[in-house]
Coordinates of C-alpha atoms in Angstrom, one line a residue:
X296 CA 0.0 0.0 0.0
X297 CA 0.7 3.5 -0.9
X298 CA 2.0 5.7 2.7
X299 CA -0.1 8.4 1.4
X300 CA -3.1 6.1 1.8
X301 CA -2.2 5.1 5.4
X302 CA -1.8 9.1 5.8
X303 CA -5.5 10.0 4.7
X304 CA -6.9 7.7 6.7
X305 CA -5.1 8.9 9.9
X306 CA -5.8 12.5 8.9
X307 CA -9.7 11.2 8.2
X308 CA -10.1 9.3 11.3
X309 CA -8.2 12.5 13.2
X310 CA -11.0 14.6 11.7
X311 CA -13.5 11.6 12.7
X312 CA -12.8 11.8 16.3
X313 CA -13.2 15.4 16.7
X314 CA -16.4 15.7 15.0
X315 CA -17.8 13.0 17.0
X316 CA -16.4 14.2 20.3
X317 CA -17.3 17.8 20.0
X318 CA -21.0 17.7 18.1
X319 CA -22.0 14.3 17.0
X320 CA -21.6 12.3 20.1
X321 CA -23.4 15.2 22.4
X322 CA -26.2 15.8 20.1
X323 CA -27.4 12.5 19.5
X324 CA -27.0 11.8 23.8
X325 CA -28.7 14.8 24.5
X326 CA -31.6 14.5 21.3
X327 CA -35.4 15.8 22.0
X328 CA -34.0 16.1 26.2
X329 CA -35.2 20.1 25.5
X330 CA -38.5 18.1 25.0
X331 CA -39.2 16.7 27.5
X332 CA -38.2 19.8 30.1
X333 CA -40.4 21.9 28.2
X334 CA -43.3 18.9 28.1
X335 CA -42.5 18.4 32.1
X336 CA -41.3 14.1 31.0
X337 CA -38.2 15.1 33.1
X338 CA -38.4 11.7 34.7
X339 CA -38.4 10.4 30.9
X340 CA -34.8 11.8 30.7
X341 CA -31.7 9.1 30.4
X342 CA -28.6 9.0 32.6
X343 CA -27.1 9.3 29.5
X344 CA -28.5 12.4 28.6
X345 CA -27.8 14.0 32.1
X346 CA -24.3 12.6 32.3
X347 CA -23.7 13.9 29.1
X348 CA -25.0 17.5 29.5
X349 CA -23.3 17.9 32.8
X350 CA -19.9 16.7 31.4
X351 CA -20.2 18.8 28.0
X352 CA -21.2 22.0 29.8
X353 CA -18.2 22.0 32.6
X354 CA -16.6 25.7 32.1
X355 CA -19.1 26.7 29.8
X356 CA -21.3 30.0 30.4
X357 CA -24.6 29.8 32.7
X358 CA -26.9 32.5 33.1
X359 CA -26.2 34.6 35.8
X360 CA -29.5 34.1 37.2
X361 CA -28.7 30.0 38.0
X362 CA -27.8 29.2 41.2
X363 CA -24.2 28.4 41.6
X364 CA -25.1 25.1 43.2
X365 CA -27.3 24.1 39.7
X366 CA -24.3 24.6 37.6
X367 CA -22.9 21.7 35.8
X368 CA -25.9 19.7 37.2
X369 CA -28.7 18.8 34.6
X370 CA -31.1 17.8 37.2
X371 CA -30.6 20.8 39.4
X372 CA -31.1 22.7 36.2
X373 CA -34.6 21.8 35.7
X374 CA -35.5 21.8 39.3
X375 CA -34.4 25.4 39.5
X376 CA -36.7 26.6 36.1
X377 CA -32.9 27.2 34.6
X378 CA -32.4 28.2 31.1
X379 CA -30.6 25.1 29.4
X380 CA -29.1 25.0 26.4
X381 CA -27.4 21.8 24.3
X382 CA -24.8 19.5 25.2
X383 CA -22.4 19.8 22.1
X384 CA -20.1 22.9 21.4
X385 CA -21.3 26.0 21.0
X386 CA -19.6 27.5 17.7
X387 CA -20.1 30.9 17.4
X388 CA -20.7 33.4 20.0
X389 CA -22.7 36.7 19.8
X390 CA -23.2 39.3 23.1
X391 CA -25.4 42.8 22.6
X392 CA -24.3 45.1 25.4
X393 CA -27.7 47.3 26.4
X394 CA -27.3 50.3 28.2
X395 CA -29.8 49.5 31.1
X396 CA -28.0 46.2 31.9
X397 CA -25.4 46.5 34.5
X398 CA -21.9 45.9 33.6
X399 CA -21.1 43.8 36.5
X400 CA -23.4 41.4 35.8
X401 CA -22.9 41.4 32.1
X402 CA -19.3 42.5 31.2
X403 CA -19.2 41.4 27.6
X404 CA -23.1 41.9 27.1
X405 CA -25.4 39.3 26.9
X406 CA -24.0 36.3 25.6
X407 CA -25.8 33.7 23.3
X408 CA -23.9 31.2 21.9
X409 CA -24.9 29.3 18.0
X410 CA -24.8 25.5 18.3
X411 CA -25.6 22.5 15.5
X412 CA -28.6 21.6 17.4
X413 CA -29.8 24.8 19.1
X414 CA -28.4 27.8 21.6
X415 CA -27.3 28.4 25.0
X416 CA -26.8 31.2 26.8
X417 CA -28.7 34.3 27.8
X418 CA -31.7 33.2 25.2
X419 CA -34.4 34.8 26.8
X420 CA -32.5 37.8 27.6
X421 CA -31.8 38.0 24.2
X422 CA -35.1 37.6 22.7
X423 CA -36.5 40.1 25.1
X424 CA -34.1 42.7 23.0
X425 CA -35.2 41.3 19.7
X426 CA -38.6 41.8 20.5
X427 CA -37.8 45.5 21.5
X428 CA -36.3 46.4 18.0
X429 CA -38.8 44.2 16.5
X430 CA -36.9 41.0 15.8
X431 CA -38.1 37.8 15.6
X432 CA -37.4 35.2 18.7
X433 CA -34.0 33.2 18.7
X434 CA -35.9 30.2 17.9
X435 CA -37.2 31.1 14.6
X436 CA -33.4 31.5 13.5
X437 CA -31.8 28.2 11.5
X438 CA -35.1 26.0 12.3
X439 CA -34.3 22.9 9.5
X440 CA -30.2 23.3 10.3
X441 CA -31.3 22.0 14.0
X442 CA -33.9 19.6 12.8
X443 CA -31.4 17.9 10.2
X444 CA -28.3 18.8 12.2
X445 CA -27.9 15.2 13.8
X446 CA -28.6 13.3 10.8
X447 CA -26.3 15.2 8.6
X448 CA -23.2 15.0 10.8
X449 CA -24.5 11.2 10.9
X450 CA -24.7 10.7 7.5
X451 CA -21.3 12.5 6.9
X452 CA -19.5 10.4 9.5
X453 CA -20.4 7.6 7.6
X454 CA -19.4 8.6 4.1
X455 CA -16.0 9.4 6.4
X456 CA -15.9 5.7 7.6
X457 CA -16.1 4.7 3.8
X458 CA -13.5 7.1 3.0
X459 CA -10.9 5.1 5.6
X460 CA -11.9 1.8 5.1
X461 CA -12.0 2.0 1.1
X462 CA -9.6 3.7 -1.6
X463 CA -12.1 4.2 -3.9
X464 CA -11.4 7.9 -5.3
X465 CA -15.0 8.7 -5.7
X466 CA -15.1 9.1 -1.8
X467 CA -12.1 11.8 -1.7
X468 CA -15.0 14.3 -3.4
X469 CA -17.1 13.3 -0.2
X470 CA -14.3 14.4 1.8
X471 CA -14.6 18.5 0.4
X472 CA -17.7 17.7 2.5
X473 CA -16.1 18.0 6.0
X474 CA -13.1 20.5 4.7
X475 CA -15.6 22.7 3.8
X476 CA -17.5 22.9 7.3
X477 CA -15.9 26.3 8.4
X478 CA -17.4 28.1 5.3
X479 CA -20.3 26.3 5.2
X480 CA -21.3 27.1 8.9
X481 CA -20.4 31.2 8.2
X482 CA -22.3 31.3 5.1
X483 CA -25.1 29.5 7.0
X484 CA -24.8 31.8 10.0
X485 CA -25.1 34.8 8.0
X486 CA -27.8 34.0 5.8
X487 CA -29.6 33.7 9.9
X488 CA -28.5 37.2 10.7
X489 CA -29.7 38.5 7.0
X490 CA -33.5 37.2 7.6
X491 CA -33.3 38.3 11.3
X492 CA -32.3 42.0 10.8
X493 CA -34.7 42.1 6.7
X494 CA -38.1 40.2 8.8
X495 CA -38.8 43.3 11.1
X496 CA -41.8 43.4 12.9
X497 CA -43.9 46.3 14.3
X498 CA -44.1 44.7 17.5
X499 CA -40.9 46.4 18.5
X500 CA -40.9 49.6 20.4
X501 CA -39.5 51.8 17.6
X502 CA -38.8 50.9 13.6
X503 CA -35.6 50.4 12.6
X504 CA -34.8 49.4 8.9
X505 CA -33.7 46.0 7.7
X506 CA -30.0 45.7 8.0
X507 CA -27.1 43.2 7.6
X508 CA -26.1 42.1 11.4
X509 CA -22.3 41.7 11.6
X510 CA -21.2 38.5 11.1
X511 CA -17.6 38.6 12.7
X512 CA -16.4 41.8 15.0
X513 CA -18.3 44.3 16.4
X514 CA -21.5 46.3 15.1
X515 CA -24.6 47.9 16.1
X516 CA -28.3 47.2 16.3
X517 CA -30.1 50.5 17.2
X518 CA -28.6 51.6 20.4
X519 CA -27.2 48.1 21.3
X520 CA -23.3 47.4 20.9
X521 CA -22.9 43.8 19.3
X522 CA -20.1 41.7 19.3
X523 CA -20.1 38.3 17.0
X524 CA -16.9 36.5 17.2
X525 CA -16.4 32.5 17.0
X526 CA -15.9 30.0 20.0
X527 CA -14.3 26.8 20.7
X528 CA -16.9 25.0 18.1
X529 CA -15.8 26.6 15.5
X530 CA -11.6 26.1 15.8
X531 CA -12.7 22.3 16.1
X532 CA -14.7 23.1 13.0
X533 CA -11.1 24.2 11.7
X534 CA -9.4 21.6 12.9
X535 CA -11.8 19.1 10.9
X536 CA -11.7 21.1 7.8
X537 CA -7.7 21.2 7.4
X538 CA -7.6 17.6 8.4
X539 CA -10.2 16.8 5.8
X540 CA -8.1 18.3 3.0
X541 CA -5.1 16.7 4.7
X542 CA -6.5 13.5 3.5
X543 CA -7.6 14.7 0.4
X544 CA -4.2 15.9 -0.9
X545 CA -2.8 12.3 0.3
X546 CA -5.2 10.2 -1.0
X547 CA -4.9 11.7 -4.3
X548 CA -1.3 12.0 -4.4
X549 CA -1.4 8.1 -3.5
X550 CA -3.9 7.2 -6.1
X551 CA -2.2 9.1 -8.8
X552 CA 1.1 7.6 -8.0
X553 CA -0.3 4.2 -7.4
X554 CA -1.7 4.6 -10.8
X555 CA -5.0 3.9 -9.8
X556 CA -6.7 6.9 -11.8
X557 CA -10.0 6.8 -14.1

């Protein structure tokens, strides 16, 4: 065999592992948990769901209005009337500092934090100020991305098994699939912030025309400084992605010196 082909398939499995560790894995633990809380079926919820959550979400943000004895702890969570968000990693993170909120409490604005399968954060915070400028909830945002999200990443990590079991060079075009993730997930973000800020409502307390959100850096929504930067979801994302084309570039470079082209 080829040592480029033993190379893709360590850089595929490399990008494999991550992807299953940081989004797959979680999300499928954790699927229709949300569900249930918001159906009161708490006592339907698995250990493995709980054990899941409380593991994914050690370090990560909690409202500041959740007792410091509920973090980390799914079951506290619910007990408390908590806001809960997923279990995977959140990928992109984006925090409106308002002028009546105190700094203390929120130093970096209110934080919400973009996920495969959903949001975390300050959510209800945050759709309190989309209301005000006359924005639709959080929820409406990426509706069929979160629906789908599981079975995609499913789907994909299969077609990524192929890839390392078989050298079959039809399956190196699957692998653009993964390398692409990065870009696919900011185009996919930003086409969320362009229907936000062009679906205006009059519900809010003053009009505001539509407007493009910023998608990385800092902007402004009315009176409200944003700030839209990405998170520890997304430099996995980039870890995948480089991998990914890793083991593209060797598996073609060992099936075109192993002869093995159409």
């Amino acid at each position: 065999m080829h040592p480029s082909f033993l190379k893709s398939k360590i850089f595929a499995l490399l990008a494999l592992v991550i992807m299953s560790v940081s989004f797959t894995f979680p999300m499928i633990a954790f699927h229709g948990t949300l569900n249930k809380i918001h159906e009161d079926k708490s006592d339907e919820i698995s250990s493995l769901a709980i054990n899941t959550w409380n593991l994914y979400n050690q370090g990560k943000y909690k409202s500041t209005t959740t007792p410091k004895e509920a973090h980390n702890d799914l079951e506290k969570m619910i007990k408390t009337s908590s806001e809960i968000g997923v279990a995977s990693l959140p990928i992109w993170s984006c925090s409106l500092e308002a002028p009546n909120y105190p700094k203390v409490a929120f130093p970096e604005g209110i934080p919400v934090f973009f996920h495969f399968d959903g949001f975390s954060g300050e959510v209800h915070e945050m759709n309190t100020i989309n209301h005000y400028v006359g924005m639709d909830p959080m929820w409406r945002g990426g509706q069929l991305e979160r629906e789908i999200g599981i079975y995609a990443l499913l789907g994909l990590s299969l077609f990524m098994i192929y890839f390392i079991l078989f050298n079959k060079k039809i399956l190196t075009y699957i692998m653009i699939i993964p390398a692409s993730l990065p870009l696919l997930f900011i185009a996919d973000y930003s086409y969320w912030l362009y229907w936000f800020g062009h679906n205006l409502h009059d519900w809010g307390a003053f009009k505001i025309k539509p407007f493009m959100p910023t998608v990385f850096g800092d902007g402004k929504i009315a009176q409200f400084t944003t700030h839209s930067y990405p998170t520890i979801g997304f430099y996995m994302l980039l870890a995948i992605g480089i991998l990914s084309l890793l083991a593209i570039l060797a598996r073609s470079k060992a099936i075109k010196e192993s002869g093995l082209e159409d």
